[in-house]
């Protein structure tokens, strides 16, 4: 569970692979990708069009019901529908369209270069920080800011400072306001606000303006116009929209935490990716991602990010195909004796949160604390205990 | 200031101002999508929508040709017989655009029709002829083209080969509509004196031959049909004997580029007027490497077949959008207006015909011929 690749040691789960093995893994993964490219066609196009039509109908229907949100049943139904619609829009549609998964259809309305999603962060900035930085430098400490979003300690090798004591709180707040967290993160707000030079750079100002305009548009829609349209139900609709956004934030945050945080996922040293080959890049994606197991509906609601391993290997394959190739990918992991990290949603969320809490404390703090407690309880055996600690 | 002027100011602009305001408000309600994205769910052919059409019938003409009748969207602006329409069809999930001549004059039912001949290995033509179904939505552009019937009559010669008959049948049907009782003689058509020289490989493969014969029998046109399996290849030297008054006629020709080029030479020599319609300007054949031109930057770059366009362009000093440089982030996508590129990972070739604007990733594609990028 520490920096690996091109570094030998007990916990290097890929230590047994020769460079030839690693390149062969790349060849076999390329073949899996090609097999999907060869079949990709009408069925896939029909799938995404159906999902988009269903999502828009659900959103329209839910917003329609919320016009009468004064009546509690309407509020409940409308809020639930809107939350689900927003989740689908962000995950199965927006995230995947912006990855270019549907660019091959040459439909300008379903294209990575034109899509704008229902989220605070403008697509353009999200594509840069997510597609480009996170997917290229996956789990490389110091290069992949998705690791802890720059506000959390996510690896034992990261130096502990007291600031991290509060990281469970940061993580919870980030979950509640996730879309704004993403927007701030895509703007690299922390870095850019830190110095006067960066703050006043025209490039940063221009980007910040775009983000603020997007946020204003989103807020006006959810918290002003739709409530006003609801007339006497205005306040109820406002609440409903807030809750739908909150639910969407908590859900997307949980799913995304499961992608790279749970136990068993590897992180990598900055210098380990110098001169990385395609095979090595693939290997890093294999070891740096974690799946979520569950029902078809669960996979759909996570935008198929539950197939995080497959998604990170092939970020531009249509999402409806990940489930299909998962068995082949798993077979490859088994063939090369590599750990395929997966688990149920509650288990993976729990594992990720446990890590957040554990790393909020200095390394070995738990063990030391335990030792201290034991020492206090059994002072007579002090020597043996301190040797173990 | 005239009365109408002040009235206009009172109602017209204010009305459109209100409409603009309402539109902007609707956009705020649906942001980040547009109201159209929701309205399209219910009525994709409505006024104000992107121009589309719905296939209402697919009528076989010969064993490899069919007429596709389409109900165009409300904003279809009409066409002049002889013009063509560019149509975007989803073939195995991929939107491909091709031009097809309109084979009817404006019809009373408001529908438009195209007649497509399946060419060997042709993606769109085979799909339209063999797999398209009524009810399917297609994408349209407004009609275009100057290959249209001159107004006011005159002595004309149409030389058509194979599916090159399509724009001509559109003009003829407009001049001489067919009703249940037979061909209708219109006063405006009386001033036309038309000869059609139609060339086809074999009679059974000849689209619209029955219509042409009916017009000939009714004495409305003179038809000279030439079948390669009976008469051999048409030698343009024969044209003088086939059409004795050739020099008095304006010629309209539509067919393969070989025939059109020969006709151009033939007519130029004699100082005769010729208008042509070409179905295929130049076939793009994928090769290795090529000249990549950047329309907006005004730069051209020689790129070999092994170097990503991104690298070649940057080396030549073109500022390019980019990201991962390994094909995963789509940060380098640019529209290719025309040309061919090869995916260096899979060998797959992507071709853009003029007007296609196919978006390509420059970091993993190398030039496979001359490419014109919109950047
Ligand atoms: C102004 C205009 C009007 C047109 N009107 C008609 C029409 O009324 N009816 C009609 O059937 N077509 C018409 N065409 C041609 C049509 O646009 C397509 O080019 C044709 O249907 C082939 O497309 P495809 O996708 O099937 O072939 P592609 O998949 O693009 O090409 C496959 C193979 O067919 C060859 N090929 C492509 N086009 C032709 C062709 N025209 N003749 C012979 N070989 C070809 C290619 O070189 C290639 O080898 C018109 C074209 C233009 C520019
Ligand atoms: S630069 Fe990332 S896909 Fe081309």
Short mmCIF file of N, CA, C and O and ligand atoms in Angstrom, two decimals, chain B residues 84 98-101 103 115-117 119-126 163 166-167 277-281 283 353, ligand 1:
data_model
loop_
_atom_site.label_atom_id
_atom_site.label_comp_id
_atom_site.label_asym_id
_atom_site.label_seq_id
_atom_site.Cartn_x
_atom_site.Cartn_y
_atom_site.Cartn_z
N UNK B 84 -29.62 19.41 -55.07
CA UNK B 84 -29.39 18.24 -54.22
C UNK B 84 -29.55 18.64 -52.76
O UNK B 84 -29.61 19.82 -52.42
N UNK B 98 -23.91 12.66 -46.87
CA UNK B 98 -23.73 12.52 -48.32
C UNK B 98 -24.73 13.42 -49.03
O UNK B 98 -25.76 13.78 -48.46
N UNK B 99 -24.41 13.72 -50.29
CA UNK B 99 -25.32 14.55 -51.10
C UNK B 99 -26.14 13.65 -52.01
O UNK B 99 -25.61 12.69 -52.57
N UNK B 100 -27.44 13.94 -52.14
CA UNK B 100 -28.29 13.22 -53.10
C UNK B 100 -29.20 14.20 -53.81
O UNK B 100 -29.76 15.11 -53.19
N UNK B 101 -29.31 13.99 -55.11
CA UNK B 101 -30.18 14.86 -55.90
C UNK B 101 -31.63 14.61 -55.53
O UNK B 101 -32.01 13.48 -55.23
N UNK B 103 -35.29 14.02 -56.44
CA UNK B 103 -35.80 13.40 -57.67
C UNK B 103 -37.26 13.74 -57.95
O UNK B 103 -37.89 13.12 -58.80
N UNK B 115 -33.12 9.41 -54.78
CA UNK B 115 -33.01 8.06 -55.32
C UNK B 115 -31.55 7.66 -55.28
O UNK B 115 -30.69 8.36 -55.81
N UNK B 116 -31.30 6.57 -54.57
CA UNK B 116 -29.93 6.20 -54.24
C UNK B 116 -29.58 4.89 -54.94
O UNK B 116 -30.37 3.94 -54.93
N UNK B 117 -28.41 4.88 -55.55
CA UNK B 117 -27.92 3.63 -56.13
C UNK B 117 -26.81 3.12 -55.23
O UNK B 117 -25.88 3.86 -54.89
N UNK B 119 -23.51 1.73 -54.34
CA UNK B 119 -22.24 1.51 -55.02
C UNK B 119 -21.48 0.43 -54.24
O UNK B 119 -21.68 0.29 -53.04
N UNK B 120 -20.63 -0.36 -54.92
CA UNK B 120 -19.92 -1.43 -54.21
C UNK B 120 -19.17 -0.86 -53.01
O UNK B 120 -18.50 0.16 -53.13
N UNK B 121 -19.32 -1.49 -51.87
CA UNK B 121 -18.67 -1.09 -50.62
C UNK B 121 -19.12 0.29 -50.12
O UNK B 121 -18.52 0.83 -49.19
N UNK B 122 -20.11 0.87 -50.73
CA UNK B 122 -20.54 2.20 -50.29
C UNK B 122 -21.31 2.11 -48.98
O UNK B 122 -22.30 1.40 -48.88
N UNK B 123 -20.86 2.86 -48.00
CA UNK B 123 -21.46 2.76 -46.67
C UNK B 123 -22.88 3.31 -46.65
O UNK B 123 -23.82 2.64 -46.22
N UNK B 124 -23.02 4.55 -47.08
CA UNK B 124 -24.33 5.20 -46.96
C UNK B 124 -25.31 4.67 -48.00
O UNK B 124 -26.46 4.37 -47.70
N UNK B 125 -24.84 4.52 -49.24
CA UNK B 125 -25.77 4.12 -50.30
C UNK B 125 -26.33 2.72 -50.02
O UNK B 125 -27.53 2.49 -50.16
N UNK B 126 -25.48 1.79 -49.57
CA UNK B 126 -26.00 0.46 -49.27
C UNK B 126 -26.96 0.47 -48.10
O UNK B 126 -27.97 -0.22 -48.09
N UNK B 163 -26.73 6.49 -62.28
CA UNK B 163 -27.54 7.23 -61.31
C UNK B 163 -27.51 8.73 -61.59
O UNK B 163 -28.20 9.50 -60.93
N UNK B 166 -30.65 11.12 -61.80
CA UNK B 166 -31.49 11.60 -60.68
C UNK B 166 -31.82 13.10 -60.71
O UNK B 166 -32.99 13.45 -60.56
N UNK B 167 -30.84 14.00 -60.90
CA UNK B 167 -31.25 15.41 -60.91
C UNK B 167 -32.13 15.73 -62.11
O UNK B 167 -33.02 16.58 -62.04
N UNK B 277 -22.97 18.21 -63.39
CA UNK B 277 -23.12 17.92 -61.96
C UNK B 277 -22.28 16.69 -61.68
O UNK B 277 -22.45 15.66 -62.34
N UNK B 278 -21.32 16.85 -60.73
CA UNK B 278 -20.47 15.71 -60.43
C UNK B 278 -20.88 15.09 -59.12
O UNK B 278 -21.06 15.79 -58.13
N UNK B 279 -21.03 13.77 -59.10
CA UNK B 279 -21.41 13.08 -57.87
C UNK B 279 -20.22 12.85 -56.97
O UNK B 279 -20.36 12.61 -55.80
N UNK B 280 -19.05 12.83 -57.55
CA UNK B 280 -17.88 12.59 -56.72
C UNK B 280 -16.76 13.45 -57.23
O UNK B 280 -16.32 13.28 -58.36
N UNK B 281 -16.32 14.41 -56.41
CA UNK B 281 -15.30 15.35 -56.86
C UNK B 281 -13.98 14.63 -57.03
O UNK B 281 -13.41 14.58 -58.10
N UNK B 283 -11.92 11.05 -55.32
CA UNK B 283 -11.94 9.99 -54.31
C UNK B 283 -10.73 10.16 -53.41
O UNK B 283 -9.62 10.31 -53.90
N UNK B 353 -14.88 13.69 -46.02
CA UNK B 353 -15.21 14.28 -47.32
C UNK B 353 -15.41 15.77 -47.09
O UNK B 353 -15.70 16.20 -45.98
C1 LIG C 1 -24.11 16.84 -55.81
C2 LIG C 1 -24.19 15.36 -55.65
C3 LIG C 1 -25.36 14.70 -55.94
C4 LIG C 1 -25.45 13.33 -55.80
N1 LIG C 1 -26.62 12.69 -56.12
C5 LIG C 1 -26.69 11.35 -56.03
C6 LIG C 1 -27.90 10.66 -56.35
O1 LIG C 1 -28.89 11.29 -56.70
N2 LIG C 1 -27.94 9.33 -56.25
C7 LIG C 1 -26.84 8.60 -55.84
O2 LIG C 1 -26.94 7.37 -55.75
N3 LIG C 1 -25.70 9.23 -55.50
C8 LIG C 1 -25.59 10.57 -55.58
N4 LIG C 1 -24.43 11.20 -55.23
C9 LIG C 1 -23.31 10.38 -54.71
C10 LIG C 1 -23.50 10.18 -53.19
O3 LIG C 1 -23.33 11.40 -52.52
C11 LIG C 1 -22.46 9.21 -52.57
O4 LIG C 1 -21.19 9.60 -52.93
C12 LIG C 1 -22.68 7.78 -53.00
O5 LIG C 1 -23.98 7.35 -52.62
C13 LIG C 1 -21.64 6.87 -52.37
O6 LIG C 1 -21.65 6.99 -51.00
P1 LIG C 1 -21.32 5.75 -50.07
O7 LIG C 1 -21.30 6.20 -48.67
O8 LIG C 1 -22.25 4.65 -50.39
O9 LIG C 1 -19.87 5.35 -50.57
P2 LIG C 1 -18.53 5.50 -49.75
O10 LIG C 1 -18.58 4.58 -48.57
O11 LIG C 1 -18.27 6.92 -49.52
O12 LIG C 1 -17.51 4.94 -50.81
C14 LIG C 1 -17.31 3.54 -51.00
C15 LIG C 1 -16.65 3.24 -52.34
O13 LIG C 1 -17.50 3.69 -53.39
C16 LIG C 1 -16.83 4.58 -54.25
N5 LIG C 1 -17.80 5.61 -54.66
C17 LIG C 1 -18.24 6.60 -53.89
N6 LIG C 1 -19.13 7.35 -54.54
C18 LIG C 1 -19.29 6.81 -55.74
C19 LIG C 1 -20.09 7.12 -56.88
N7 LIG C 1 -20.90 8.19 -56.89
N8 LIG C 1 -19.99 6.32 -57.93
C20 LIG C 1 -19.17 5.25 -57.93
N9 LIG C 1 -18.39 4.92 -56.90
C21 LIG C 1 -18.44 5.67 -55.82
C22 LIG C 1 -15.74 5.15 -53.40
O14 LIG C 1 -14.64 5.55 -54.18
C23 LIG C 1 -15.36 3.98 -52.52
O15 LIG C 1 -14.47 3.11 -53.15
C24 LIG C 1 -24.33 12.58 -55.35
C25 LIG C 1 -23.16 13.26 -55.03
C26 LIG C 1 -23.08 14.62 -55.17
C27 LIG C 1 -21.80 15.32 -54.80
#
